[in-house]
Short mmCIF file of C-alpha atoms in Angstrom, two decimals:
data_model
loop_
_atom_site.label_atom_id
_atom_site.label_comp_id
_atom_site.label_asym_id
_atom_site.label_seq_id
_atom_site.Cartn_x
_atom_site.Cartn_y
_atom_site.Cartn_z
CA UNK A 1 -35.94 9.94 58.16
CA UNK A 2 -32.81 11.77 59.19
CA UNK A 3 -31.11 8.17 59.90
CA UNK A 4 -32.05 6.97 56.28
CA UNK A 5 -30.61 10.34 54.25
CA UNK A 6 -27.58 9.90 56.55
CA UNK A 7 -27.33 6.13 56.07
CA UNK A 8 -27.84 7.03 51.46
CA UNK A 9 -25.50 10.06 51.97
CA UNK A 10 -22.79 7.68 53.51
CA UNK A 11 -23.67 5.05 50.56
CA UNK A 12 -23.40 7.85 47.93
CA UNK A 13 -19.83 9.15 49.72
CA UNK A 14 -18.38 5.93 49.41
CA UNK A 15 -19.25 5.07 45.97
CA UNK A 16 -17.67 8.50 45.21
CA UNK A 17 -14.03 8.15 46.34
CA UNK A 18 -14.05 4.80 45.39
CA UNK A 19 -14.86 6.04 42.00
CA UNK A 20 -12.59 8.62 42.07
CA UNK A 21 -9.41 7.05 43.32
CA UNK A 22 -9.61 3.86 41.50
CA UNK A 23 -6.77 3.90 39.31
CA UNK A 24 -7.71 1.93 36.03
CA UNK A 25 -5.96 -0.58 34.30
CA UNK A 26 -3.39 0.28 31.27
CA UNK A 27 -1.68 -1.96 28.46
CA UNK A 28 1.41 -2.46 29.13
CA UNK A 29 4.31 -4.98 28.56
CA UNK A 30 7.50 -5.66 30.68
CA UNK A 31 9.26 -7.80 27.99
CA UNK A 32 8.04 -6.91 24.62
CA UNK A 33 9.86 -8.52 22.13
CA UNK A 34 10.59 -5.85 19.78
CA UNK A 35 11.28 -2.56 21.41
CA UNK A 36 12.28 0.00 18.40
CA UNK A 37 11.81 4.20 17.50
CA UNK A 38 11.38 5.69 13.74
CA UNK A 39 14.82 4.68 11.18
CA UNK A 40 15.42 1.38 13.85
CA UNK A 41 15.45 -1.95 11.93
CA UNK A 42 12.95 -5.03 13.10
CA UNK A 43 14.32 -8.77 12.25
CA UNK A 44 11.74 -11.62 12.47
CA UNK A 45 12.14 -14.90 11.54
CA UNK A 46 14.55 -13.86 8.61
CA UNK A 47 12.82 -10.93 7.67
CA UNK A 48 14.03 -7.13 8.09
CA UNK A 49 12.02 -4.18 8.00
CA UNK A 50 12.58 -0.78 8.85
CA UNK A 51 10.58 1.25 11.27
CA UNK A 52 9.77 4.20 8.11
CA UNK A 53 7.69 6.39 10.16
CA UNK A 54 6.19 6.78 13.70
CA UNK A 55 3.18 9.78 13.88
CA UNK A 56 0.59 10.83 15.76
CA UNK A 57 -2.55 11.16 13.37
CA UNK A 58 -5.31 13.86 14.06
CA UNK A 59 -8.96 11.93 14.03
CA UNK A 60 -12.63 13.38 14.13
CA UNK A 61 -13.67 17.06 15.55
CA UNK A 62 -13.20 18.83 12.47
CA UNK A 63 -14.36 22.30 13.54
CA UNK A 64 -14.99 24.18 10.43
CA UNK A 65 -11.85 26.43 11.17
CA UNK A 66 -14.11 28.40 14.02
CA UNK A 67 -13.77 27.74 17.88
CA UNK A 68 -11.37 24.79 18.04
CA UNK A 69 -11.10 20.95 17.17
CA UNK A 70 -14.78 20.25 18.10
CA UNK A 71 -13.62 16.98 20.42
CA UNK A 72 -10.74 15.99 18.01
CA UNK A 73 -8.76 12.92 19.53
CA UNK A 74 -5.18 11.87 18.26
CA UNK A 75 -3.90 8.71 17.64
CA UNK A 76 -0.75 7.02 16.34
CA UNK A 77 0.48 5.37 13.53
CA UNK A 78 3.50 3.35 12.64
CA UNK A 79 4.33 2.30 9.09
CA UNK A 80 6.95 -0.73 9.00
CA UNK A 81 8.92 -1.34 4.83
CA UNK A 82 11.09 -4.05 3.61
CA UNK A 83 12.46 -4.11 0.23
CA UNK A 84 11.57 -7.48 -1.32
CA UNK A 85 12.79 -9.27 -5.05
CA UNK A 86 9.68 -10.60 -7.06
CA UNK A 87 9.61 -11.86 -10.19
CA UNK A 88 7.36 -10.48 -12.91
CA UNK A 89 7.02 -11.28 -16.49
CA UNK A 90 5.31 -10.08 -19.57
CA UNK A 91 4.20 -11.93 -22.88
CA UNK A 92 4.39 -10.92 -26.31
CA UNK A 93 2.27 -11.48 -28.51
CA UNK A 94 3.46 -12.60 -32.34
CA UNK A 95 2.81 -9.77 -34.38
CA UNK A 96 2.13 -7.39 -31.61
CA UNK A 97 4.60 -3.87 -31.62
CA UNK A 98 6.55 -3.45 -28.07
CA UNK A 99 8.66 -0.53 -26.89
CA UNK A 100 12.52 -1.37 -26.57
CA UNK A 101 15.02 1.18 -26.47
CA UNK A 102 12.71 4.02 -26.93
CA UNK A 103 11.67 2.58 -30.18
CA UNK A 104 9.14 0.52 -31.42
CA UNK A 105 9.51 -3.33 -32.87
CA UNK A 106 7.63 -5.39 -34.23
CA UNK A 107 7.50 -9.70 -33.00
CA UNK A 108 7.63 -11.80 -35.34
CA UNK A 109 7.74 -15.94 -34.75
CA UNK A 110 8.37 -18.02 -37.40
CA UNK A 111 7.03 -21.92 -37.40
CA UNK A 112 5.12 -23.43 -34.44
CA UNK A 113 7.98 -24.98 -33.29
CA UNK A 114 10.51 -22.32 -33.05
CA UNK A 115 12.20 -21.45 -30.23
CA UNK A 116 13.17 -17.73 -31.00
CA UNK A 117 11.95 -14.32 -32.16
CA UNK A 118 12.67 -11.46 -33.72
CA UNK A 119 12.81 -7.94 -33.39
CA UNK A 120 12.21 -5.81 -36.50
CA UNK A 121 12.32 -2.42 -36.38
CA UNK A 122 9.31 -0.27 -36.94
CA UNK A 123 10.07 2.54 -39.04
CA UNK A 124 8.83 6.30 -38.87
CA UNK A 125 7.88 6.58 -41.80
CA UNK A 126 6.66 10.41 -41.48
CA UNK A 127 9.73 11.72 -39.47
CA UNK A 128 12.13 10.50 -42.04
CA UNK A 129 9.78 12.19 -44.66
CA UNK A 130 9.40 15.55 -42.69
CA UNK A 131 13.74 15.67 -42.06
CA UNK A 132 14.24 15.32 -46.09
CA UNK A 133 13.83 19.24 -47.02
CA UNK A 134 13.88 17.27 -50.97
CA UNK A 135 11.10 15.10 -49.96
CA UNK A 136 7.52 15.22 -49.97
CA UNK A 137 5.99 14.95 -46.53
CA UNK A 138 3.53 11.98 -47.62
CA UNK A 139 3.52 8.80 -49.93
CA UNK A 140 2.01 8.50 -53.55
CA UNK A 141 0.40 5.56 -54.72
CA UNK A 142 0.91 4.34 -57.70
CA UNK A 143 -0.45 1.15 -60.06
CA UNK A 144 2.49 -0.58 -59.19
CA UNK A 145 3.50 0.32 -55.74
CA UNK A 146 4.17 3.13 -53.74
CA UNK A 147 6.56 5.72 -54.20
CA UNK A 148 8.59 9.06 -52.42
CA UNK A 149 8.34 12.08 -54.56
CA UNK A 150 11.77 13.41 -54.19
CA UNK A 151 12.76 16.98 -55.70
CA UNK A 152 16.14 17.89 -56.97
CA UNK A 153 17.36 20.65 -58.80
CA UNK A 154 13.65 21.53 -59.92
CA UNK A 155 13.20 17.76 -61.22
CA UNK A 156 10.61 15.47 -59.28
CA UNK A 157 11.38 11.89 -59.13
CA UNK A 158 9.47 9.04 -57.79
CA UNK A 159 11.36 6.73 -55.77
CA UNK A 160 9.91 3.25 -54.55
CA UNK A 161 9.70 3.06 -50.85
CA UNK A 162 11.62 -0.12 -50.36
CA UNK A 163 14.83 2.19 -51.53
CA UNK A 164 14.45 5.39 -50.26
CA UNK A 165 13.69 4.21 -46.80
CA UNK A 166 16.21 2.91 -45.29
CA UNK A 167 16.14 -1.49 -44.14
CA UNK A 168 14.60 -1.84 -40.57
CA UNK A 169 17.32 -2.96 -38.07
CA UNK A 170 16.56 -6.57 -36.89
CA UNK A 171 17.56 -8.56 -33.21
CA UNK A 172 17.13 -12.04 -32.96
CA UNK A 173 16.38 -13.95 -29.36
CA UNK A 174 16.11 -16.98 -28.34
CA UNK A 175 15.22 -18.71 -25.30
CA UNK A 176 17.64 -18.26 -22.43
CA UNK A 177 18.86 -14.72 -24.11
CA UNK A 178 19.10 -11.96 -22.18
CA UNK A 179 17.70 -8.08 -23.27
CA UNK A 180 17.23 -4.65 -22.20
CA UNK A 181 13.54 -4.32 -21.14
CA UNK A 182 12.04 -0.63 -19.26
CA UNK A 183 15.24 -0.50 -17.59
CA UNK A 184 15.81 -4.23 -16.42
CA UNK A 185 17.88 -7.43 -17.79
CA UNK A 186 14.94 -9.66 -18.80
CA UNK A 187 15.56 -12.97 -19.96
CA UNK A 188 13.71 -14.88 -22.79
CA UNK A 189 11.97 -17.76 -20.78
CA UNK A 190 9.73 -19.17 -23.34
CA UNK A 191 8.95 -19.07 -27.37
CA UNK A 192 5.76 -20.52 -28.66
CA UNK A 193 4.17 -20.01 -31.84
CA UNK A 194 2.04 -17.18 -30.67
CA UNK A 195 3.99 -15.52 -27.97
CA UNK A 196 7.37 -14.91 -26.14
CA UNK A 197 7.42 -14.97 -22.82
CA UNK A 198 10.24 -12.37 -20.85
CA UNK A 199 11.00 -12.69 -17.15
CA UNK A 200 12.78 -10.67 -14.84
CA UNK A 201 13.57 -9.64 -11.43
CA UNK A 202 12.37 -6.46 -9.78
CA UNK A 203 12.57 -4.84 -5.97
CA UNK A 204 9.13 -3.34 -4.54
CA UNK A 205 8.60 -2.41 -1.56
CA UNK A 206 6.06 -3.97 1.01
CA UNK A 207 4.80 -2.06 4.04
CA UNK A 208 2.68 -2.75 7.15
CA UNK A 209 0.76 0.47 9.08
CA UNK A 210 0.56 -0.52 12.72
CA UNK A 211 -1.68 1.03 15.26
CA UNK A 212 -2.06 1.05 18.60
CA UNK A 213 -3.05 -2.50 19.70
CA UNK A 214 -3.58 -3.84 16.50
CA UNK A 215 -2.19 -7.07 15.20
CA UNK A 216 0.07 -7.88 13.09
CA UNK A 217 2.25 -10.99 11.57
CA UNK A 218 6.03 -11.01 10.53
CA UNK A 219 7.16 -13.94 9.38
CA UNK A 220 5.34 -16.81 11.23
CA UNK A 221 5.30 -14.29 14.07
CA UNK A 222 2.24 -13.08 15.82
CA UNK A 223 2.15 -10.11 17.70
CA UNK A 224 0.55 -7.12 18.88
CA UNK A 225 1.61 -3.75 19.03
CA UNK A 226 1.36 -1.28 21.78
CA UNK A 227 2.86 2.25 21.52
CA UNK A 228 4.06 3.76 25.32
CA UNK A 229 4.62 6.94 23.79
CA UNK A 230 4.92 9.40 20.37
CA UNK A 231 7.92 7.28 19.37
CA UNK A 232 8.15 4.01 20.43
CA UNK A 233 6.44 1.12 18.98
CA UNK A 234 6.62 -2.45 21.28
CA UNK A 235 5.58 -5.81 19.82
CA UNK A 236 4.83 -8.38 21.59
CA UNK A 237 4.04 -12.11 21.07
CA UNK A 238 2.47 -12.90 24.15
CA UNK A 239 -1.37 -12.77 22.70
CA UNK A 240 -2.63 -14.04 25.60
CA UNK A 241 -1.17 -12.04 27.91
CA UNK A 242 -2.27 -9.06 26.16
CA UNK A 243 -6.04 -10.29 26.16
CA UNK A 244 -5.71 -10.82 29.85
CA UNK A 245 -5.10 -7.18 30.18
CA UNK A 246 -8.09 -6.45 27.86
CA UNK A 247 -10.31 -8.48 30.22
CA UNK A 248 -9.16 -6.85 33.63
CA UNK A 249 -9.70 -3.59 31.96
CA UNK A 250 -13.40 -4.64 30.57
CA UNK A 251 -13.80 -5.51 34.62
CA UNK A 252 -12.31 -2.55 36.06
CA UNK A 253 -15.11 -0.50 34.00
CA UNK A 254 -18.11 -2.64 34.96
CA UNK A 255 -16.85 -2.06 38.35
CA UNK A 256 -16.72 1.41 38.09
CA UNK A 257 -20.22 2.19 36.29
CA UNK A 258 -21.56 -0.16 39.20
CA UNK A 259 -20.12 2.23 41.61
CA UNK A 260 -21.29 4.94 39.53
CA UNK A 261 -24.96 3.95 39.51
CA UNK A 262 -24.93 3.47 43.35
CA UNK A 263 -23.87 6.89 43.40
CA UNK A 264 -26.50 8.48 41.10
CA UNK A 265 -29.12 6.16 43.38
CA UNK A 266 -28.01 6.86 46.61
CA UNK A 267 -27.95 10.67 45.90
CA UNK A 268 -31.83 10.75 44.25
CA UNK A 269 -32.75 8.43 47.17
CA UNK A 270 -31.91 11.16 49.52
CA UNK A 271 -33.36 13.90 47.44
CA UNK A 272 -36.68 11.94 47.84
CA UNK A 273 -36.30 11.06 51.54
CA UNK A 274 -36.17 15.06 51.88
CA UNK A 275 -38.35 15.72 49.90
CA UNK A 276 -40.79 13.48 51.47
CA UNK A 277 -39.80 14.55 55.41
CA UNK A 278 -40.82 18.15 54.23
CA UNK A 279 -44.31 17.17 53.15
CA UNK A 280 -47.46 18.83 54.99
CA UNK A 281 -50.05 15.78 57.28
CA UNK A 282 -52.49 15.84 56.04
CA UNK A 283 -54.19 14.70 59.77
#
């Protein structure tokens, strides 16, 4: 009995400090192609972006503010901009009323086959009413028209609209022309009978949030990312390399809960190898 605890203690023993001087496996790569800290630029295949941010980010736990994170891990986070030109454009419909210039205008097309438009100005009607102290702050209709009830020197007089307000301003466009438009140069790329058609160029910017190991494509570039530390972020292209890693990693820790479960055998074999040696004959 003695020979058999001795011979599971010896099994258990070994299992241990192989267990616990293993050294596992880690991601890492020699020659990453891209090797760059927060503000450093990236160029792929043409393209440019700019390393915006690296962090670490604060994940699970939560802890209710009482006795710590509650098992809180930290990971981090990279977030990768360009600035690129796209091209957007906007229709207007004939008839419709469109803000230029802080103002508002009315479209108006003439003839299905025309190739311009025109602005006309759209009036406010009740501000230029409420600035004339001699003025009446609303409209009176009339049997043949409407009028402005204007007030001088004690003496109301009706005034037709079409005089006392002054004519609406008017800008013609046609196609090709160039305009003002929230704060860019559109150009007029098309005039049908129900619409115009304005183009123009604008800069957005596009961004990519990396994290550790994930993948990623710049360009026609694949790669995946791997962070060493806080503030480095490496890409590299070599995919298969990378998965090679994974793999001896996936081994190294069926290896090691083997081991592990020898261990926790070996050690309740004994237990019941005692435990048996101790009890009473029953002859």
């Amino acid at each position: 009995m003695a020979v058999y605890v001795a011979l599971f203690v010896l099994i258990a023993g070994g299992a241990g400090v192989l267990t616990a001087t293993a050294d596992s496996p880690e991601i890492g790569f020699e020659n990453p192609d891209v090797e760059v800290s927060q503000n450093e630029t990236i160029e792929v295949d043409g393209q440019e972006w700019v390393v915006a941010e690296i962090t670490e980010v604060e994940e699970g736990g939560g802890g209710g503010g009482h006795g710590g994170g509650g098992g809180a891990t930290t990971s981090i986070v990279a977030t990768i901009e360009r600035n690129v030109t796209v091209e957007q454009s906007e229709a207007w419909a004939n008839e419709s009323t469109v803000q230029v210039d802080d103002g508002e205008w009315r479209v108006e097309i003439e003839g299905n086959d025309s190739n311009s438009f025109t602005l006309v100005e759209v009036l406010d009607r009740q501000a230029i009413l409420e600035n004339d102290s001699q003025a009446d702050n609303e409209t009176v209709e009339r049997d043949d028209g409407e009028y402005v009830v204007v007030t001088e020197d004690g003496e109301s007089t009706l005034v037709p609209t079409e005089e006392y307000f002054p004519a609406p301003e008017e800008r013609s466009y046609a196609t090709g022309d160039s305009l003002e438009y929230g704060g860019q140069t559109a150009t007029v790329d098309e005039v049908t009978s129900g619409q115009a058609v304005l183009v123009w160029e604008a800069t957005q910017t596009e961004s990519i949030e990396i994290t550790q190991h994930s993948r990623l494509t710049i360009g026609e570039t694949e790669f995946v990312a791997h962070f060493p530390d806080a503030s480095t972020l490496q890409l590299s292209s070599d995919i298969e390399g990378y998965e090679a890693q994974v793999a001896q990693i996936d081994q190294f820790q069926q290896y090691n809960d083997g081991l592990t479960r020898v261990l926790v055998l070996a050690f309740l074999s004994s237990l019941l190898l005692l435990g048996a040696a101790f009890v009473p004959s029953r002859y």
